[in-house]
Coordinates of C-alpha atoms and ligand atoms in Angstrom, one line a residue:
M27 CA 52.1 2.9 -1.5
H28 CA 48.8 2.7 0.1
H29 CA 48.7 2.1 3.8
P30 CA 45.3 0.6 4.7
L31 CA 43.6 2.5 7.5
S32 CA 44.1 0.3 10.5
L33 CA 41.5 -0.4 13.2
A34 CA 43.9 1.1 15.7
L35 CA 43.7 4.4 13.9
L36 CA 39.9 4.3 14.2
L37 CA 40.0 3.4 17.9
I38 CA 41.7 6.7 18.6
V39 CA 38.4 8.6 18.0
A40 CA 36.2 6.1 19.9
T41 CA 36.1 8.4 22.9
P42 CA 32.5 9.5 23.2
A43 CA 31.7 13.2 23.3
W44 CA 30.4 12.9 26.9
A45 CA 33.8 11.7 28.1
H46 CA 34.5 15.1 29.7
N47 CA 31.1 15.5 31.3
G48 CA 31.6 16.5 35.0
V49 CA 35.1 17.9 34.5
K50 CA 35.5 20.7 37.1
D51 CA 39.0 22.1 36.3
P52 CA 38.6 24.7 33.5
Q53 CA 42.1 24.1 32.1
V54 CA 41.5 20.4 31.9
M55 CA 38.2 21.1 30.2
A56 CA 39.9 23.4 27.7
R57 CA 42.5 20.9 26.6
M58 CA 39.8 18.1 26.4
T59 CA 37.6 20.3 24.2
A60 CA 40.6 21.0 21.9
M61 CA 41.2 17.3 21.7
E62 CA 37.6 16.7 20.9
H63 CA 37.7 19.2 18.0
I64 CA 40.8 17.4 16.8
G65 CA 39.1 14.1 17.1
D66 CA 36.0 15.2 15.3
A67 CA 38.0 16.7 12.4
F68 CA 40.1 13.5 12.2
Q69 CA 37.0 11.4 12.1
T70 CA 35.6 13.5 9.2
L71 CA 38.8 12.7 7.2
V72 CA 38.8 9.0 8.2
S73 CA 35.2 8.8 6.8
M74 CA 36.3 10.4 3.5
A75 CA 39.4 8.1 3.4
K76 CA 37.2 5.1 3.9
Q77 CA 34.7 6.3 1.3
E78 CA 31.9 6.3 3.9
V79 CA 31.3 9.9 2.6
P80 CA 32.7 11.5 -0.6
L81 CA 36.0 13.3 -0.5
H82 CA 34.7 16.9 -0.3
Q83 CA 37.5 19.4 -0.9
A84 CA 36.2 22.3 1.2
K85 CA 35.2 20.0 4.1
A86 CA 38.5 18.2 4.0
H87 CA 40.5 21.4 4.0
M88 CA 38.4 22.7 6.9
A89 CA 39.0 19.5 8.9
R90 CA 42.7 19.9 8.2
D91 CA 42.7 23.5 9.3
T92 CA 40.9 22.5 12.5
I93 CA 43.5 19.9 13.3
V94 CA 46.4 22.3 12.5
T95 CA 44.8 25.2 14.6
H96 CA 44.1 23.1 17.6
A97 CA 47.4 21.1 17.4
S98 CA 49.3 24.4 17.6
T99 CA 47.5 25.2 20.9
I100 CA 48.4 21.9 22.6
T101 CA 51.6 23.1 24.3
T102 CA 49.8 26.2 25.6
L103 CA 46.8 24.2 26.8
F104 CA 48.8 21.5 28.5
E105 CA 51.6 23.7 29.9
A106 CA 50.1 24.0 33.4
P107 CA 50.0 20.6 35.1
A108 CA 46.2 20.9 35.8
T109 CA 44.5 17.8 37.1
D110 CA 40.9 16.6 37.4
A111 CA 39.4 13.3 38.5
K112 CA 38.2 12.8 34.9
S113 CA 41.5 13.7 33.2
E114 CA 43.3 11.0 31.2
A115 CA 46.5 13.0 31.0
L116 CA 49.4 11.2 32.6
P117 CA 51.7 13.2 34.9
N118 CA 54.8 12.1 33.0
I119 CA 53.8 14.8 30.4
W120 CA 55.4 17.4 32.6
D121 CA 58.5 15.3 33.3
N122 CA 59.0 14.9 29.5
W123 CA 57.8 18.3 28.4
A124 CA 60.2 18.7 25.5
D125 CA 59.2 15.3 24.1
F126 CA 55.5 16.1 24.6
S127 CA 55.9 19.4 22.8
A128 CA 57.8 17.7 19.9
K129 CA 54.9 15.2 19.6
A130 CA 52.4 18.1 19.4
D131 CA 54.6 19.7 16.6
D132 CA 54.7 16.3 14.8
L133 CA 50.9 16.4 14.7
T134 CA 50.8 19.9 13.3
K135 CA 53.4 18.9 10.6
A136 CA 51.5 15.7 9.7
A137 CA 48.2 17.6 9.3
Q138 CA 49.9 20.2 7.2
A139 CA 51.2 17.5 4.9
L140 CA 47.7 16.0 4.2
D141 CA 47.1 15.5 0.5
F142 CA 43.6 15.8 -0.8
K143 CA 44.4 15.1 -4.5
D144 CA 42.3 11.9 -4.3
R145 CA 41.1 9.3 -1.8
A146 CA 44.2 7.2 -2.0
A147 CA 46.4 10.3 -1.3
L148 CA 44.3 11.2 1.6
A149 CA 44.4 7.7 3.0
D150 CA 48.2 7.6 2.7
T151 CA 48.8 10.9 4.4
L152 CA 46.1 10.4 7.0
G153 CA 48.1 7.4 8.2
A154 CA 50.9 9.7 9.4
V155 CA 48.3 11.9 11.3
G156 CA 47.0 8.8 13.0
S157 CA 50.5 7.8 13.9
A158 CA 51.1 11.2 15.4
C159 CA 48.0 10.8 17.6
R160 CA 49.1 7.4 18.8
A161 CA 52.7 8.5 19.4
C162 CA 51.5 10.9 22.0
H163 CA 48.5 9.0 23.4
K164 CA 50.6 5.9 24.1
P165 CA 53.0 7.4 26.6
Y166 CA 50.9 10.4 27.8
R167 CA 47.2 9.4 27.9
E168 CA 45.8 6.9 30.4
K169 CA 43.9 4.0 28.9
K170 CA 40.5 3.8 30.4
Ligands
HEC27 C1 51.1 15.9 22.0 C2 50.2 14.9 22.5 C3 48.9 14.6 21.8 C4 48.6 14.5 20.5 C5 49.6 14.7 19.3 C6 47.3 14.1 20.3 N1 46.7 13.9 21.6 FE1 44.7 13.5 22.0 N2 45.1 13.7 24.0 C7 46.3 13.9 24.5 C8 46.1 13.8 26.0 C9 47.3 14.0 27.0 C10 44.8 13.6 26.3 C11 44.1 13.5 27.6 C12 43.7 14.9 28.1 C13 43.0 14.9 29.5 O1 42.2 14.0 29.7 O2 43.3 15.7 30.3 C14 44.1 13.5 24.9 C15 42.8 13.2 24.8 C16 42.2 13.1 23.6 C17 40.7 12.8 23.4 C18 39.7 12.8 24.5 C19 39.1 14.2 24.8 C20 38.1 14.2 25.9 O3 37.0 14.7 25.6 O4 38.5 13.8 27.0 C21 40.5 12.7 22.0 C22 39.2 12.4 21.3 C23 41.8 12.8 21.4 N3 42.8 13.1 22.3 C24 42.0 12.7 20.0 C25 43.2 12.9 19.4 C26 43.4 12.7 17.9 C27 42.3 12.2 17.0 C28 44.7 13.0 17.7 C29 45.4 13.1 16.4 C30 44.8 13.6 15.2 C31 45.3 13.4 19.0 N4 44.4 13.3 19.9 C32 46.6 13.8 19.1 C33 47.5 14.1 23.9 C34 47.6 14.2 22.5

């Protein structure tokens, strides 16, 4: 059962690194920075899954750990309804806090379930991680 990596999955990480330039609110900056680390690590794994770079065990595990570590801070980082002109966070996050928190947990679990046995196993399990990103971005992140 090999799920091809969809274009939608790749678009998740298309936000350029300068997206949070000019952010003034430190709490907004902190949560964006955490997301950027998650995005970079995810991109590393996508490149390995797509065979753009070899599946490197130590780098793959490090990327997994980066996602798990930062995913586990999402609820703390987003708890305060901080705002900034540059923020893409939608205010319904704080009206649906239990659901938002559950979606953060889902990302942690999907990242913990990543399988690095071979490229196909990585591609399969990475699909669930990409779904966890989308499941939260769709309702809670503004499309710009
Ligand atoms: C529980 C919800 C949630 C999950 C899960 C989630 N995100 Fe996010 N993400 C957000 C929200 C909300 C924002 C907008 C934050 C803001 O602009 O204040 C965001 C922003 C981002 C950004 C832009 C950061 C910046 O510099 O502005 C990237 C990149 C990103 N997410 C990547 C990912 C990836 C990749 C995954 C999955 C591996 C993921 N996210 C999973 C909620 C989530």
